[in-house]
């Protein structure tokens, strides 16, 4: 009975299992997941610079409105922001990112750093999400209402590196996303022979992509090149196609100028300046790790193929090669057909069964377009020796044609295996499904570090030969762990400062970033294995937490371990009957437990500055703790400790051990008086104490 009911209702179920409906469900789930997890990712090293550049562009555009604002904070932001034409990154387009600054302006520039960067993470994801929809539309336009567009979009979503970076890479992922969107409208523009109804969306999206990265102009040139070829292959259309190409260039340029404030003063000259600025690029002395060696930005010819070969899922690569050779074969075959047709026509020979290229299948345009995009992008980076930063992120646009060609390869292989019978077809479907399930499980297990994905080949040697978490995104999680695991009211972290932007206000209130000399914790990212080979662990630190992906160390937290054991004795405070100092008498700040108050010299340290204590009985403790709170550089220079029985005759109590400029062990003798005195000086730093303690220590 159950079987009969299921069979009876299958036609009704199948009616809804269309490519479109499945895709809608998939995208809804994807969007919900993205909006649930975007808070889980740390901040990259570029994000604060990108935010600053977008803020500078925004204030340049909105100067008059902000200047007349009744909000003091808005006017303060305007007055403290660098003028666009004086900004060293004025050539970088940030039209999309300016939308996030508009939200800041709308909120009166009162958002916390965490709120700002979380908003930008959500914004980056939404752009990538929209791009995934447009990639689906590209495949649907080419392959129709079949499973290919759905699986291709799933390939797009489940590529681990892009999935992870889609939450924080606000430059390269935005550029990639808008290249996808622009490619859709460009292809529709190329399909449209006469009406040019897609020229404005094509031009505007091209302008946005080019504003994000100047490399977007390559898609415009490719589009015009295809329009020219269409005119050459179709008699009588060359003049029209040249005209419509000119229109596309003109509108794209106009839109680019409108959304690029740097060009407003002199559109043509400044646009040329932008182009040549990135063509020659500014000096960049940072080296990066590639194939076990430190290299400069002038990368070898095999840089992009190798990086893609170890970071793109193996299934994608195999399908790409299948699609690449299939498109090459079909293109060569149709090209030969067209040449023979032309030759036969010229010789007066019969043309039966011969086809011209435009008549074969207009949707082969998609195959050839992305085939050409991949080849031109790869050859362009190699032949023009375009400089690269870490990884292959500057060439992310190449993943668009790569993924399309892989989807085409899936289409061709499915047709091939489908002819082999049900078992062969289902086996092929099973392999693809199992691999996608594997990627999904891998991403869940390694959340939120999907951006460190290496395929089964790459992960065998990636840790010792290639850059890993080069943006130090994982440091935020280490910082949070350090704060939550420490009992100290103020936690000193060494290893950068950007990661603190993503901490909550409560967490940030307890964090101060310092050098390793005074730090409680040291955060070391794993930008490259080279760092681990060349730099040892600072003395006094031990490993506290490690973040690994597939066994590869991507970040490590080290905690300071004192070279002695300490037993603080709070009862000593009850035995203090007198204080003395030559600089400040606010002695109650030393032990009030309030880290907003401090005892301080209130001037730069000078030799002879001292702090003295008188006790009610003879004591013999040997440990002093001085906490500088957030004033991490206000530690005492060359501290000397003296003891006395009468307050007149003082004996030096040599410091036997110290750590982090806060922990001091001295030779203990019986005393009534204790004096801490500075023998050194500092031209700018006070001597500050937010909290103080006494006790007993042993080596």
mmCIF file of N, CA, C and O in Angstrom, residues 424-514:
data_model
loop_
_atom_site.group_PDB
_atom_site.id
_atom_site.type_symbol
_atom_site.label_atom_id
_atom_site.label_comp_id
_atom_site.label_asym_id
_atom_site.label_seq_id
_atom_site.Cartn_x
_atom_site.Cartn_y
_atom_site.Cartn_z
ATOM 1 N N UNK A 424 26.390 2.718 -15.250
ATOM 2 C CA UNK A 424 27.483 3.658 -15.494
ATOM 3 C C UNK A 424 27.074 5.080 -15.134
ATOM 4 O O UNK A 424 27.824 5.818 -14.492
ATOM 5 N N UNK A 425 25.854 5.454 -15.547
ATOM 6 C CA UNK A 425 25.368 6.803 -15.253
ATOM 7 C C UNK A 425 25.252 7.038 -13.752
ATOM 8 O O UNK A 425 25.703 8.047 -13.220
ATOM 9 N N UNK A 426 24.634 6.091 -13.047
ATOM 10 C CA UNK A 426 24.445 6.245 -11.608
ATOM 11 C C UNK A 426 25.772 6.223 -10.848
ATOM 12 O O UNK A 426 25.911 6.883 -9.809
ATOM 13 N N UNK A 427 26.724 5.466 -11.354
ATOM 14 C CA UNK A 427 28.046 5.447 -10.724
ATOM 15 C C UNK A 427 28.698 6.815 -10.836
ATOM 16 O O UNK A 427 29.308 7.315 -9.878
ATOM 17 N N UNK A 428 28.581 7.435 -12.005
ATOM 18 C CA UNK A 428 29.145 8.768 -12.207
ATOM 19 C C UNK A 428 28.469 9.778 -11.286
ATOM 20 O O UNK A 428 29.136 10.587 -10.618
ATOM 21 N N UNK A 429 27.139 9.725 -11.220
ATOM 22 C CA UNK A 429 26.398 10.629 -10.344
ATOM 23 C C UNK A 429 26.806 10.405 -8.889
ATOM 24 O O UNK A 429 26.976 11.349 -8.111
ATOM 25 N N UNK A 430 26.998 9.142 -8.519
ATOM 26 C CA UNK A 430 27.386 8.819 -7.154
ATOM 27 C C UNK A 430 28.748 9.373 -6.784
ATOM 28 O O UNK A 430 28.947 9.878 -5.666
ATOM 29 N N UNK A 431 29.700 9.294 -7.717
ATOM 30 C CA UNK A 431 31.043 9.817 -7.455
ATOM 31 C C UNK A 431 31.001 11.330 -7.250
ATOM 32 O O UNK A 431 31.592 11.859 -6.303
ATOM 33 N N UNK A 432 30.286 12.020 -8.141
ATOM 34 C CA UNK A 432 30.183 13.479 -8.015
ATOM 35 C C UNK A 432 29.483 13.863 -6.717
ATOM 36 O O UNK A 432 29.930 14.758 -5.983
ATOM 37 N N UNK A 433 28.393 13.176 -6.397
ATOM 38 C CA UNK A 433 27.639 13.479 -5.174
ATOM 39 C C UNK A 433 28.482 13.220 -3.931
ATOM 40 O O UNK A 433 28.471 14.014 -2.977
ATOM 41 N N UNK A 434 29.208 12.108 -3.931
ATOM 42 C CA UNK A 434 30.048 11.770 -2.776
ATOM 43 C C UNK A 434 31.141 12.809 -2.579
ATOM 44 O O UNK A 434 31.461 13.181 -1.434
ATOM 45 N N UNK A 435 31.719 13.290 -3.674
ATOM 46 C CA UNK A 435 32.783 14.285 -3.552
ATOM 47 C C UNK A 435 32.238 15.597 -3.009
ATOM 48 O O UNK A 435 32.878 16.241 -2.155
ATOM 49 N N UNK A 436 31.053 16.010 -3.478
ATOM 50 C CA UNK A 436 30.467 17.244 -2.972
ATOM 51 C C UNK A 436 30.097 17.106 -1.497
ATOM 52 O O UNK A 436 30.249 18.051 -0.712
ATOM 53 N N UNK A 437 29.627 15.917 -1.102
ATOM 54 C CA UNK A 437 29.332 15.672 0.300
ATOM 55 C C UNK A 437 30.613 15.738 1.127
ATOM 56 O O UNK A 437 30.624 16.277 2.243
ATOM 57 N N UNK A 438 31.701 15.213 0.576
ATOM 58 C CA UNK A 438 32.993 15.276 1.258
ATOM 59 C C UNK A 438 33.424 16.720 1.483
ATOM 60 O O UNK A 438 33.875 17.089 2.583
ATOM 61 N N UNK A 439 33.268 17.566 0.451
ATOM 62 C CA UNK A 439 33.630 18.979 0.603
ATOM 63 C C UNK A 439 32.777 19.645 1.671
ATOM 64 O O UNK A 439 33.280 20.436 2.487
ATOM 65 N N UNK A 440 31.488 19.333 1.681
ATOM 66 C CA UNK A 440 30.590 19.919 2.668
ATOM 67 C C UNK A 440 31.001 19.513 4.083
ATOM 68 O O UNK A 440 31.086 20.364 4.985
ATOM 69 N N UNK A 441 31.280 18.233 4.282
ATOM 70 C CA UNK A 441 31.688 17.754 5.600
ATOM 71 C C UNK A 441 33.015 18.379 6.009
ATOM 72 O O UNK A 441 33.203 18.782 7.164
ATOM 73 N N UNK A 442 33.946 18.482 5.060
ATOM 74 C CA UNK A 442 35.247 19.098 5.350
ATOM 75 C C UNK A 442 35.063 20.538 5.816
ATOM 76 O O UNK A 442 35.709 20.980 6.782
ATOM 77 N N UNK A 443 34.177 21.266 5.144
ATOM 78 C CA UNK A 443 33.950 22.668 5.507
ATOM 79 C C UNK A 443 33.314 22.793 6.881
ATOM 80 O O UNK A 443 33.627 23.721 7.645
ATOM 81 N N UNK A 444 32.444 21.865 7.231
ATOM 82 C CA UNK A 444 31.812 21.901 8.549
ATOM 83 C C UNK A 444 32.845 21.603 9.636
ATOM 84 O O UNK A 444 32.922 22.297 10.658
ATOM 85 N N UNK A 445 33.662 20.585 9.402
ATOM 86 C CA UNK A 445 34.675 20.188 10.386
ATOM 87 C C UNK A 445 35.695 21.296 10.614
ATOM 88 O O UNK A 445 36.117 21.550 11.744
ATOM 89 N N UNK A 446 36.082 21.973 9.542
ATOM 90 C CA UNK A 446 37.156 22.972 9.627
ATOM 91 C C UNK A 446 36.641 24.405 9.718
ATOM 92 O O UNK A 446 37.411 25.347 9.517
ATOM 93 N N UNK A 447 35.364 24.567 10.004
ATOM 94 C CA UNK A 447 34.813 25.909 10.181
ATOM 95 C C UNK A 447 35.457 26.571 11.404
ATOM 96 O O UNK A 447 35.619 25.939 12.439
ATOM 97 N N UNK A 448 35.855 27.855 11.332
ATOM 98 C CA UNK A 448 35.717 28.798 10.223
ATOM 99 C C UNK A 448 37.026 29.019 9.452
ATOM 100 O O UNK A 448 37.350 30.157 9.098
ATOM 101 N N UNK A 449 37.758 27.947 9.192
ATOM 102 C CA UNK A 449 39.068 28.084 8.554
ATOM 103 C C UNK A 449 39.068 27.473 7.149
ATOM 104 O O UNK A 449 40.088 26.970 6.680
ATOM 105 N N UNK A 450 37.923 27.562 6.462
ATOM 106 C CA UNK A 450 37.825 26.978 5.120
ATOM 107 C C UNK A 450 38.799 27.625 4.135
ATOM 108 O O UNK A 450 39.196 27.003 3.145
ATOM 109 N N UNK A 451 39.212 28.850 4.413
ATOM 110 C CA UNK A 451 40.087 29.589 3.506
ATOM 111 C C UNK A 451 41.508 29.029 3.461
ATOM 112 O O UNK A 451 42.331 29.492 2.667
ATOM 113 N N UNK A 452 41.811 28.036 4.293
ATOM 114 C CA UNK A 452 43.136 27.416 4.285
ATOM 115 C C UNK A 452 43.064 26.056 3.582
ATOM 116 O O UNK A 452 43.933 25.216 3.755
ATOM 117 N N UNK A 453 42.035 25.859 2.775
ATOM 118 C CA UNK A 453 41.855 24.568 2.100
ATOM 119 C C UNK A 453 42.971 24.275 1.101
ATOM 120 O O UNK A 453 43.342 25.123 0.285
ATOM 121 N N UNK A 454 43.508 23.070 1.193
ATOM 122 C CA UNK A 454 44.375 22.500 0.165
ATOM 123 C C UNK A 454 43.774 21.152 -0.221
ATOM 124 O O UNK A 454 43.228 20.438 0.629
ATOM 125 N N UNK A 455 43.870 20.803 -1.501
ATOM 126 C CA UNK A 455 43.286 19.535 -1.929
ATOM 127 C C UNK A 455 44.130 18.361 -1.433
ATOM 128 O O UNK A 455 45.154 18.540 -0.763
ATOM 129 N N UNK A 456 43.716 17.157 -1.771
ATOM 130 C CA UNK A 456 44.372 15.953 -1.245
ATOM 131 C C UNK A 456 45.842 15.883 -1.628
ATOM 132 O O UNK A 456 46.652 15.279 -0.916
ATOM 133 N N UNK A 457 46.197 16.498 -2.740
ATOM 134 C CA UNK A 457 47.609 16.527 -3.158
ATOM 135 C C UNK A 457 48.353 17.641 -2.419
ATOM 136 O O UNK A 457 49.414 17.430 -1.840
ATOM 137 N N UNK A 458 47.776 18.821 -2.416
ATOM 138 C CA UNK A 458 48.452 19.974 -1.835
ATOM 139 C C UNK A 458 48.721 19.856 -0.353
ATOM 140 O O UNK A 458 49.772 20.290 0.135
ATOM 141 N N UNK A 459 47.790 19.245 0.386
ATOM 142 C CA UNK A 459 47.977 19.199 1.834
ATOM 143 C C UNK A 459 49.107 18.274 2.274
ATOM 144 O O UNK A 459 49.500 18.286 3.432
ATOM 145 N N UNK A 460 49.638 17.478 1.348
ATOM 146 C CA UNK A 460 50.746 16.590 1.692
ATOM 147 C C UNK A 460 52.035 17.355 1.953
ATOM 148 O O UNK A 460 52.904 16.891 2.692
ATOM 149 N N UNK A 461 52.167 18.534 1.341
ATOM 150 C CA UNK A 461 53.424 19.274 1.485
ATOM 151 C C UNK A 461 53.219 20.777 1.642
ATOM 152 O O UNK A 461 54.180 21.539 1.639
ATOM 153 N N UNK A 462 51.971 21.220 1.810
ATOM 154 C CA UNK A 462 51.686 22.658 1.841
ATOM 155 C C UNK A 462 52.326 23.355 3.029
ATOM 156 O O UNK A 462 52.864 24.464 2.900
ATOM 157 N N UNK A 463 52.290 22.734 4.207
ATOM 158 C CA UNK A 463 52.744 23.423 5.422
ATOM 159 C C UNK A 463 54.197 23.847 5.327
ATOM 160 O O UNK A 463 54.567 24.920 5.803
ATOM 161 N N UNK A 464 55.027 23.065 4.703
ATOM 162 C CA UNK A 464 56.454 23.369 4.650
ATOM 163 C C UNK A 464 56.880 24.046 3.358
ATOM 164 O O UNK A 464 58.060 24.311 3.168
ATOM 165 N N UNK A 465 55.925 24.331 2.474
ATOM 166 C CA UNK A 465 56.321 24.869 1.177
ATOM 167 C C UNK A 465 55.485 26.044 0.679
ATOM 168 O O UNK A 465 55.887 26.703 -0.282
ATOM 169 N N UNK A 466 54.341 26.306 1.314
ATOM 170 C CA UNK A 466 53.470 27.354 0.793
ATOM 171 C C UNK A 466 52.910 28.212 1.924
ATOM 172 O O UNK A 466 52.817 27.777 3.070
ATOM 173 N N UNK A 467 52.519 29.418 1.560
ATOM 174 C CA UNK A 467 51.851 30.321 2.483
ATOM 175 C C UNK A 467 50.533 29.705 2.940
ATOM 176 O O UNK A 467 49.800 29.149 2.138
ATOM 177 N N UNK A 468 50.236 29.838 4.233
ATOM 178 C CA UNK A 468 48.990 29.287 4.763
ATOM 179 C C UNK A 468 48.024 30.434 5.080
ATOM 180 O O UNK A 468 47.479 31.035 4.170
ATOM 181 N N UNK A 469 47.834 30.747 6.350
ATOM 182 C CA UNK A 469 46.919 31.832 6.713
ATOM 183 C C UNK A 469 47.661 33.164 6.634
ATOM 184 O O UNK A 469 48.039 33.753 7.642
ATOM 185 N N UNK A 470 47.866 33.633 5.391
ATOM 186 C CA UNK A 470 48.714 34.817 5.207
ATOM 187 C C UNK A 470 48.046 36.102 5.661
ATOM 188 O O UNK A 470 48.695 37.136 5.765
ATOM 189 N N UNK A 471 46.744 36.076 5.939
ATOM 190 C CA UNK A 471 46.061 37.269 6.441
ATOM 191 C C UNK A 471 45.919 37.247 7.961
ATOM 192 O O UNK A 471 45.345 38.148 8.544
ATOM 193 N N UNK A 472 46.381 36.196 8.610
ATOM 194 C CA UNK A 472 46.310 36.072 10.067
ATOM 195 C C UNK A 472 44.879 36.153 10.597
ATOM 196 O O UNK A 472 44.644 36.635 11.702
ATOM 197 N N UNK A 473 43.934 35.699 9.830
ATOM 198 C CA UNK A 473 42.528 35.772 10.234
ATOM 199 C C UNK A 473 42.276 34.969 11.507
ATOM 200 O O UNK A 473 41.458 35.341 12.343
ATOM 201 N N UNK A 474 42.988 33.870 11.664
ATOM 202 C CA UNK A 474 42.758 32.973 12.801
ATOM 203 C C UNK A 474 43.238 33.557 14.131
ATOM 204 O O UNK A 474 42.929 33.007 15.188
ATOM 205 N N UNK A 475 43.977 34.650 14.105
ATOM 206 C CA UNK A 475 44.477 35.230 15.357
ATOM 207 C C UNK A 475 43.358 35.692 16.284
ATOM 208 O O UNK A 475 43.518 35.705 17.502
ATOM 209 N N UNK A 476 42.228 36.070 15.712
ATOM 210 C CA UNK A 476 41.124 36.530 16.556
ATOM 211 C C UNK A 476 40.696 35.441 17.533
ATOM 212 O O UNK A 476 40.439 35.703 18.715
ATOM 213 N N UNK A 477 40.634 34.208 17.053
ATOM 214 C CA UNK A 477 40.211 33.110 17.919
ATOM 215 C C UNK A 477 41.227 32.856 19.026
ATOM 216 O O UNK A 477 40.862 32.521 20.161
ATOM 217 N N UNK A 478 42.507 33.015 18.700
ATOM 218 C CA UNK A 478 43.534 32.859 19.729
ATOM 219 C C UNK A 478 43.433 33.972 20.770
ATOM 220 O O UNK A 478 43.597 33.723 21.973
ATOM 221 N N UNK A 479 43.199 35.186 20.308
ATOM 222 C CA UNK A 479 43.063 36.313 21.237
ATOM 223 C C UNK A 479 41.882 36.092 22.172
ATOM 224 O O UNK A 479 41.970 36.337 23.388
ATOM 225 N N UNK A 480 40.774 35.627 21.626
ATOM 226 C CA UNK A 480 39.591 35.370 22.457
ATOM 227 C C UNK A 480 39.874 34.271 23.476
ATOM 228 O O UNK A 480 39.451 34.359 24.635
ATOM 229 N N UNK A 481 40.589 33.260 23.054
ATOM 230 C CA UNK A 481 40.947 32.177 23.973
ATOM 231 C C UNK A 481 41.831 32.703 25.103
ATOM 232 O O UNK A 481 41.649 32.347 26.276
ATOM 233 N N UNK A 482 42.791 33.555 24.748
ATOM 234 C CA UNK A 482 43.696 34.108 25.758
ATOM 235 C C UNK A 482 42.928 34.931 26.785
ATOM 236 O O UNK A 482 43.160 34.809 27.997
ATOM 237 N N UNK A 483 42.013 35.761 26.326
ATOM 238 C CA UNK A 483 41.249 36.611 27.240
ATOM 239 C C UNK A 483 40.396 35.762 28.173
ATOM 240 O O UNK A 483 40.329 36.001 29.384
ATOM 241 N N UNK A 484 39.729 34.767 27.609
ATOM 242 C CA UNK A 484 38.812 33.958 28.406
ATOM 243 C C UNK A 484 39.528 32.996 29.352
ATOM 244 O O UNK A 484 38.939 32.541 30.337
ATOM 245 N N UNK A 485 40.790 32.692 29.050
ATOM 246 C CA UNK A 485 41.517 31.749 29.901
ATOM 247 C C UNK A 485 42.369 32.442 30.961
ATOM 248 O O UNK A 485 42.934 31.782 31.826
ATOM 249 N N UNK A 486 42.460 33.763 30.905
ATOM 250 C CA UNK A 486 43.303 34.500 31.838
ATOM 251 C C UNK A 486 42.481 35.056 32.992
ATOM 252 O O UNK A 486 41.346 35.511 32.810
ATOM 253 N N UNK A 487 43.064 35.021 34.167
ATOM 254 C CA UNK A 487 42.425 35.605 35.348
ATOM 255 C C UNK A 487 42.796 37.069 35.532
ATOM 256 O O UNK A 487 42.239 37.746 36.402
ATOM 257 N N UNK A 488 43.742 37.557 34.743
ATOM 258 C CA UNK A 488 44.184 38.937 34.871
ATOM 259 C C UNK A 488 43.098 39.893 34.363
ATOM 260 O O UNK A 488 42.455 39.633 33.342
ATOM 261 N N UNK A 489 42.881 41.018 35.056
ATOM 262 C CA UNK A 489 41.898 41.995 34.574
ATOM 263 C C UNK A 489 42.321 42.647 33.260
ATOM 264 O O UNK A 489 41.485 43.002 32.434
ATOM 265 N N UNK A 490 43.636 42.805 33.064
ATOM 266 C CA UNK A 490 44.169 43.331 31.812
ATOM 267 C C UNK A 490 45.092 42.274 31.222
ATOM 268 O O UNK A 490 46.041 41.834 31.886
ATOM 269 N N UNK A 491 44.821 41.876 30.001
ATOM 270 C CA UNK A 491 45.593 40.816 29.349
ATOM 271 C C UNK A 491 46.461 41.443 28.271
ATOM 272 O O UNK A 491 45.953 42.136 27.379
ATOM 273 N N UNK A 492 47.771 41.204 28.355
ATOM 274 C CA UNK A 492 48.715 41.767 27.393
ATOM 275 C C UNK A 492 48.979 40.754 26.285
ATOM 276 O O UNK A 492 49.451 39.654 26.555
ATOM 277 N N UNK A 493 48.665 41.178 25.058
ATOM 278 C CA UNK A 493 48.835 40.292 23.910
ATOM 279 C C UNK A 493 49.866 40.867 22.958
ATOM 280 O O UNK A 493 49.824 42.063 22.631
ATOM 281 N N UNK A 494 50.779 40.037 22.512
ATOM 282 C CA UNK A 494 51.766 40.430 21.506
ATOM 283 C C UNK A 494 51.464 39.673 20.221
ATOM 284 O O UNK A 494 50.964 38.553 20.243
ATOM 285 N N UNK A 495 51.786 40.308 19.094
ATOM 286 C CA UNK A 495 51.589 39.645 17.809
ATOM 287 C C UNK A 495 50.637 40.372 16.893
ATOM 288 O O UNK A 495 50.056 39.773 15.990
ATOM 289 N N UNK A 496 50.468 41.670 17.092
ATOM 290 C CA UNK A 496 49.586 42.445 16.228
ATOM 291 C C UNK A 496 48.505 43.135 17.018
ATOM 292 O O UNK A 496 48.420 43.017 18.250
ATOM 293 N N UNK A 497 47.652 43.880 16.314
ATOM 294 C CA UNK A 497 46.564 44.591 16.985
ATOM 295 C C UNK A 497 45.232 44.482 16.252
ATOM 296 O O UNK A 497 44.175 44.666 16.846
ATOM 297 N N UNK A 498 45.273 44.164 14.932
ATOM 298 C CA UNK A 498 44.028 44.180 14.160
ATOM 299 C C UNK A 498 43.008 43.179 14.673
ATOM 300 O O UNK A 498 41.800 43.405 14.575
ATOM 301 N N UNK A 499 43.470 42.066 15.183
ATOM 302 C CA UNK A 499 42.549 41.034 15.640
ATOM 303 C C UNK A 499 41.633 41.537 16.750
ATOM 304 O O UNK A 499 40.547 41.001 16.966
ATOM 305 N N UNK A 500 42.054 42.588 17.466
ATOM 306 C CA UNK A 500 41.229 43.094 18.563
ATOM 307 C C UNK A 500 39.954 43.765 18.050
ATOM 308 O O UNK A 500 38.988 43.901 18.806
ATOM 309 N N UNK A 501 39.934 44.189 16.780
ATOM 310 C CA UNK A 501 38.744 44.854 16.246
ATOM 311 C C UNK A 501 37.513 43.960 16.273
ATOM 312 O O UNK A 501 36.381 44.448 16.337
ATOM 313 N N UNK A 502 37.728 42.648 16.206
ATOM 314 C CA UNK A 502 36.599 41.729 16.146
ATOM 315 C C UNK A 502 36.202 41.198 17.517
ATOM 316 O O UNK A 502 35.269 40.410 17.636
ATOM 317 N N UNK A 503 36.897 41.607 18.548
ATOM 318 C CA UNK A 503 36.520 41.207 19.896
ATOM 319 C C UNK A 503 35.323 42.021 20.375
ATOM 320 O O UNK A 503 35.087 43.136 19.898
ATOM 321 N N UNK A 504 34.589 41.469 21.316
ATOM 322 C CA UNK A 504 33.475 42.220 21.883
ATOM 323 C C UNK A 504 34.010 43.381 22.714
ATOM 324 O O UNK A 504 35.193 43.424 23.062
ATOM 325 N N UNK A 505 33.135 44.313 23.045
ATOM 326 C CA UNK A 505 33.562 45.460 23.835
ATOM 327 C C UNK A 505 34.109 45.024 25.188
ATOM 328 O O UNK A 505 35.086 45.582 25.689
ATOM 329 N N UNK A 506 33.488 44.017 25.778
ATOM 330 C CA UNK A 506 33.970 43.518 27.055
ATOM 331 C C UNK A 506 35.357 42.902 26.910
ATOM 332 O O UNK A 506 36.241 43.136 27.749
ATOM 333 N N UNK A 507 35.563 42.148 25.850
ATOM 334 C CA UNK A 507 36.866 41.525 25.629
ATOM 335 C C UNK A 507 37.930 42.580 25.329
ATOM 336 O O UNK A 507 39.048 42.511 25.842
ATOM 337 N N UNK A 508 37.581 43.545 24.510
ATOM 338 C CA UNK A 508 38.550 44.591 24.162
ATOM 339 C C UNK A 508 38.928 45.425 25.373
ATOM 340 O O UNK A 508 40.055 45.926 25.460
ATOM 341 N N UNK A 509 38.015 45.585 26.316
ATOM 342 C CA UNK A 509 38.316 46.389 27.509
ATOM 343 C C UNK A 509 39.391 45.738 28.362
ATOM 344 O O UNK A 509 40.020 46.408 29.189
ATOM 345 N N UNK A 510 39.606 44.447 28.158
ATOM 346 C CA UNK A 510 40.616 43.736 28.955
ATOM 347 C C UNK A 510 41.922 43.534 28.203
ATOM 348 O O UNK A 510 42.875 42.977 28.759
ATOM 349 N N UNK A 511 41.989 43.952 26.939
ATOM 350 C CA UNK A 511 43.147 43.642 26.106
ATOM 351 C C UNK A 511 43.998 44.881 25.872
ATOM 352 O O UNK A 511 43.484 45.975 25.613
ATOM 353 N N UNK A 512 45.286 44.691 25.949
ATOM 354 C CA UNK A 512 46.229 45.710 25.508
ATOM 355 C C UNK A 512 47.292 44.994 24.689
ATOM 356 O O UNK A 512 47.751 43.913 25.059
ATOM 357 N N UNK A 513 47.631 45.549 23.530
ATOM 358 C CA UNK A 513 48.630 44.934 22.668
ATOM 359 C C UNK A 513 50.001 45.521 22.974
ATOM 360 O O UNK A 513 50.162 46.740 23.056
ATOM 361 N N UNK A 514 50.967 44.656 23.133
ATOM 362 C CA UNK A 514 52.306 45.063 23.566
ATOM 363 C C UNK A 514 53.339 44.272 22.782
ATOM 364 O O UNK A 514 53.009 43.460 21.913
#
